[in-house]
Short mmCIF file of C-alpha atoms in Angstrom, two decimals:
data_model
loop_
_atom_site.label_atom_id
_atom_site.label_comp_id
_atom_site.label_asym_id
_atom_site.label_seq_id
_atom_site.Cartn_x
_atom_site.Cartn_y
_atom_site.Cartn_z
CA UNK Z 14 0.00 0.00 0.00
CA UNK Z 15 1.38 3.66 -0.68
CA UNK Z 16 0.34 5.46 2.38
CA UNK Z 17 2.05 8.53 1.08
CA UNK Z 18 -0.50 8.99 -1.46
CA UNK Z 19 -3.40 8.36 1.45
CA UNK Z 20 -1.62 11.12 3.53
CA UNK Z 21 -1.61 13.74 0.90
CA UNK Z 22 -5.32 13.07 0.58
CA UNK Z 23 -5.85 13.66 4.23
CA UNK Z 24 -3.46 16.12 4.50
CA UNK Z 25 -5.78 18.17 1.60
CA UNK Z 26 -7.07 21.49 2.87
CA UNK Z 27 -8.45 24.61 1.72
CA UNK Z 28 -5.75 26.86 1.96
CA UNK Z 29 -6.89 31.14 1.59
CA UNK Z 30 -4.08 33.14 2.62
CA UNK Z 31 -0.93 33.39 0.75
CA UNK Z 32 2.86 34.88 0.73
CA UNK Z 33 4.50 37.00 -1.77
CA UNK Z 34 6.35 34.16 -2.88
CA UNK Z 35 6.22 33.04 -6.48
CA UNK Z 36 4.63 29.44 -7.70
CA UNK Z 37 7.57 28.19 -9.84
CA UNK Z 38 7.12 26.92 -13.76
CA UNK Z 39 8.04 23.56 -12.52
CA UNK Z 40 5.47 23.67 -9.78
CA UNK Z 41 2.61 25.07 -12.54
CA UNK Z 42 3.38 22.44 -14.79
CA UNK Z 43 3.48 19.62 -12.02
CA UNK Z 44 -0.24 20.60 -11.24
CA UNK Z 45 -1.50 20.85 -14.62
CA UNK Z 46 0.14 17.45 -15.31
CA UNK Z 47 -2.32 16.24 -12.39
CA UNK Z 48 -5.20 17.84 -14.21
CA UNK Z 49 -4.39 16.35 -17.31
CA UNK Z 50 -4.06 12.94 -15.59
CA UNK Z 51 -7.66 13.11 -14.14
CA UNK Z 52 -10.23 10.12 -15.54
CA UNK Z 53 -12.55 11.06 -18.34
CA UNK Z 54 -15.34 9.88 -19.53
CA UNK Z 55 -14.75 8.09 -22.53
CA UNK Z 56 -11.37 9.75 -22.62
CA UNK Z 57 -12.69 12.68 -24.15
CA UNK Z 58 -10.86 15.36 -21.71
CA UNK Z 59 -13.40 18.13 -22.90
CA UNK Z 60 -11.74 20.85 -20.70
CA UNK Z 61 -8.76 23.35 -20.66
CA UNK Z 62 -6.58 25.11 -18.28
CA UNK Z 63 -6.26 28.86 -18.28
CA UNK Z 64 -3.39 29.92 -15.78
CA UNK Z 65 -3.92 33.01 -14.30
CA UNK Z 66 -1.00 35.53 -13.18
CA UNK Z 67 -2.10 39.19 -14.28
CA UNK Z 68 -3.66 40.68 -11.37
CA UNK Z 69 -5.59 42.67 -13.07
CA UNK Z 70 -7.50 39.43 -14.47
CA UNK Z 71 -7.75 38.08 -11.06
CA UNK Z 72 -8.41 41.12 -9.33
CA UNK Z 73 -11.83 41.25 -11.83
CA UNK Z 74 -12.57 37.63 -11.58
CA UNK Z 75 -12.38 37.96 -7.17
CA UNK Z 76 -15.27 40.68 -7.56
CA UNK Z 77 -17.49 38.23 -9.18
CA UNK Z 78 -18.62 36.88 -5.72
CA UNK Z 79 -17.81 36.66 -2.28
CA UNK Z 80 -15.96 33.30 -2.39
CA UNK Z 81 -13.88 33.91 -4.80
CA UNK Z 82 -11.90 37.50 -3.12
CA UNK Z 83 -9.19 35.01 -1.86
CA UNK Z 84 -8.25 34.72 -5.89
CA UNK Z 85 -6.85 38.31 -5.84
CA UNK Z 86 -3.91 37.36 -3.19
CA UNK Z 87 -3.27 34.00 -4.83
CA UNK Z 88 0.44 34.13 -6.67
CA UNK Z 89 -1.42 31.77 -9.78
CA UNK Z 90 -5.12 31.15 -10.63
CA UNK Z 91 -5.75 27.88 -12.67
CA UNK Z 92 -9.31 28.23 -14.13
CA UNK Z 93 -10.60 25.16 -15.41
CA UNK Z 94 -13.02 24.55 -18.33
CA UNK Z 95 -15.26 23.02 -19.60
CA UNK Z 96 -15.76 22.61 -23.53
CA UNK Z 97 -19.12 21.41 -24.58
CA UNK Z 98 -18.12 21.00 -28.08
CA UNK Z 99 -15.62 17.83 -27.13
CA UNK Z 100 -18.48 16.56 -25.06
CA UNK Z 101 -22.10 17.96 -25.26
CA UNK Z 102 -22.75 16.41 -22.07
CA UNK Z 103 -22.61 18.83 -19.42
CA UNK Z 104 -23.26 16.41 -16.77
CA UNK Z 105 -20.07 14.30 -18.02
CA UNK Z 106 -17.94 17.91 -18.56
CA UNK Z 107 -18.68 18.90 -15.01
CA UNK Z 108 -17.52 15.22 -13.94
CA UNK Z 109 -14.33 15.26 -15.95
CA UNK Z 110 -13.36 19.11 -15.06
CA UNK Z 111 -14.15 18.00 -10.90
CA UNK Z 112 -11.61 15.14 -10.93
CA UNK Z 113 -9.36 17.15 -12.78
CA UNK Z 114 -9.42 19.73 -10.22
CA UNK Z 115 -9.23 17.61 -7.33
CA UNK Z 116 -5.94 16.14 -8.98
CA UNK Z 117 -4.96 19.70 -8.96
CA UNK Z 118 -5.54 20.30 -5.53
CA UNK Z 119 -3.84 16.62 -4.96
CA UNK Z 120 -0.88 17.90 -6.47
CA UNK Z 121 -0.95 21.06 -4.66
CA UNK Z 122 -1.00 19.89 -1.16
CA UNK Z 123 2.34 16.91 -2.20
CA UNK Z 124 4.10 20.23 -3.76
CA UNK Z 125 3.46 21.88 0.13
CA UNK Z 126 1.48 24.94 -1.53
CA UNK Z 127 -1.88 25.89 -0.33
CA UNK Z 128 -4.67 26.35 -2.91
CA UNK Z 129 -8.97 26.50 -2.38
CA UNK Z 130 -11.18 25.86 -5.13
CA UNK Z 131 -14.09 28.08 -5.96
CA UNK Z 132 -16.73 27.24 -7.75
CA UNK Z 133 -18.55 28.82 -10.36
CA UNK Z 134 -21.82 29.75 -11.06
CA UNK Z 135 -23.99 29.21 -13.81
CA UNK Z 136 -25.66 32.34 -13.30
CA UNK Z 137 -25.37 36.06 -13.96
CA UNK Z 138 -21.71 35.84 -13.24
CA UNK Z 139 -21.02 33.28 -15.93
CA UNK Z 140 -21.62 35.46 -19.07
CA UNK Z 141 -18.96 38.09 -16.91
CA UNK Z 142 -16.76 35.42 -16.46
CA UNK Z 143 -16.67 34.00 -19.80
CA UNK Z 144 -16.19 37.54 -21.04
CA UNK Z 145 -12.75 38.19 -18.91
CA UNK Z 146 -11.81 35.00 -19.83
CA UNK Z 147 -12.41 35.32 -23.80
CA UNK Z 148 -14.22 31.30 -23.98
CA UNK Z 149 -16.47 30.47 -26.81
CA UNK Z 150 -20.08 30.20 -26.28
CA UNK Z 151 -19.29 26.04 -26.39
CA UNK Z 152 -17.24 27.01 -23.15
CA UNK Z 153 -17.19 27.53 -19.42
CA UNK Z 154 -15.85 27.86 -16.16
CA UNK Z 155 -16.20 24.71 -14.10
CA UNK Z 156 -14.10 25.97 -11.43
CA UNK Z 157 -10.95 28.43 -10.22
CA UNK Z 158 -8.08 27.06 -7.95
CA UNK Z 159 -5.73 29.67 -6.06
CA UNK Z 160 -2.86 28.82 -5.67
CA UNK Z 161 0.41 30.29 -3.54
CA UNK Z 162 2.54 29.52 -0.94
CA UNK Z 163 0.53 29.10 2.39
CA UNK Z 164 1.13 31.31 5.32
CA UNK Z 165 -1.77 29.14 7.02
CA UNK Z 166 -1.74 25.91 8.04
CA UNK Z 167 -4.59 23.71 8.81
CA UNK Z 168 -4.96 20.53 10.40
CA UNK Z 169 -7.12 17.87 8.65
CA UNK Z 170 -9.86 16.55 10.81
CA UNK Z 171 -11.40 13.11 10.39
CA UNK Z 172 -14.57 13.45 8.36
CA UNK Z 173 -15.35 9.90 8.54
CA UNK Z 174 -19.14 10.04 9.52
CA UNK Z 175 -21.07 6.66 10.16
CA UNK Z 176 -23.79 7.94 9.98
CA UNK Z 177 -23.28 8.29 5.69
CA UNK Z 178 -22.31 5.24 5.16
CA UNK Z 179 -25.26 2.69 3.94
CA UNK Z 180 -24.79 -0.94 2.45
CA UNK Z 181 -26.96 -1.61 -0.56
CA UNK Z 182 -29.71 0.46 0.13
CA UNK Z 183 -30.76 3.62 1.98
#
């Protein structure tokens, strides 16, 4: 068994404060290799990664909504997407684009960087969002991780709950 892998997945935590320090090339391309190495269904990988350093791109996309004002401070925004003309399933995009970002965030936390997903809307926001970001009608924003180097750090607690847990039926 490879407990290191099981550590880094309870190590995982969202992470919303960040130094001044920069998130190396190496380090980018490390968690975008992650992403890319996410299941799909089919093996259709109907997404892309934008990565995000202007601040002035992340400094608009933080007003969008309360949860996302941590994305201003983050050193490197991934935002991942979803392309409906590789798969016209949204259901299926929103699947592949989720385990690609919790890869991401995977990666993240076995680099030692902090990062928090935020998700995104598909509301008034997503026309803005799709706007900033320049996407295609076909496309959209499953989700934004920030990324930096953590001046936090949080203990994981166990989240095992019982209670949830139900063999063969409800």
């Amino acid at each position: 068994m490879n407990k290191a892998a099981l550590d880094v997945i309870f190590k995982r935590a969202s992470i919303r404060k960040f130094s001044d320090e920069e998130v190396s090339e190496e380090d980018i391309k490390t968690i975008l290799d992650a992403g890319f190495s996410a299941p799909s269904a089919r093996n259709m990988r109907p997404y892309h990664f934008i990565v995000i350093k202007d601040n002035k791109i992340k400094e608009e996309i933080s007003k969008l909504s309360i949860g996302k004002t941590l994305l201003k401070d983050a050193k490197v925004v991934f935002a991942i997407i979803g392309d409906l003309s590789i798969n016209p399933a949204y259901e299926f995009v929103m699947n592949d684009t989720s385990a690609c970002i919790e890869n991401m965030l995977l990666a993240v936390t076995a680099l030692d960087l902090g990062a928090c997903w935020c998700g995104q809307r598909r509301d008034e926001t997503d026309e803005l969002t799709r706007k900033i970001l320049n996407l295609s009608k076909d496309m959209f924003v499953s989700g934004f991780i920030g990324v930096g180097h953590k001046v936090q750090e949080k203990v994981q607690v166990d989240r095992y709950d019982e209670t949830k847990v139900h063999l063969n039926h409800f």
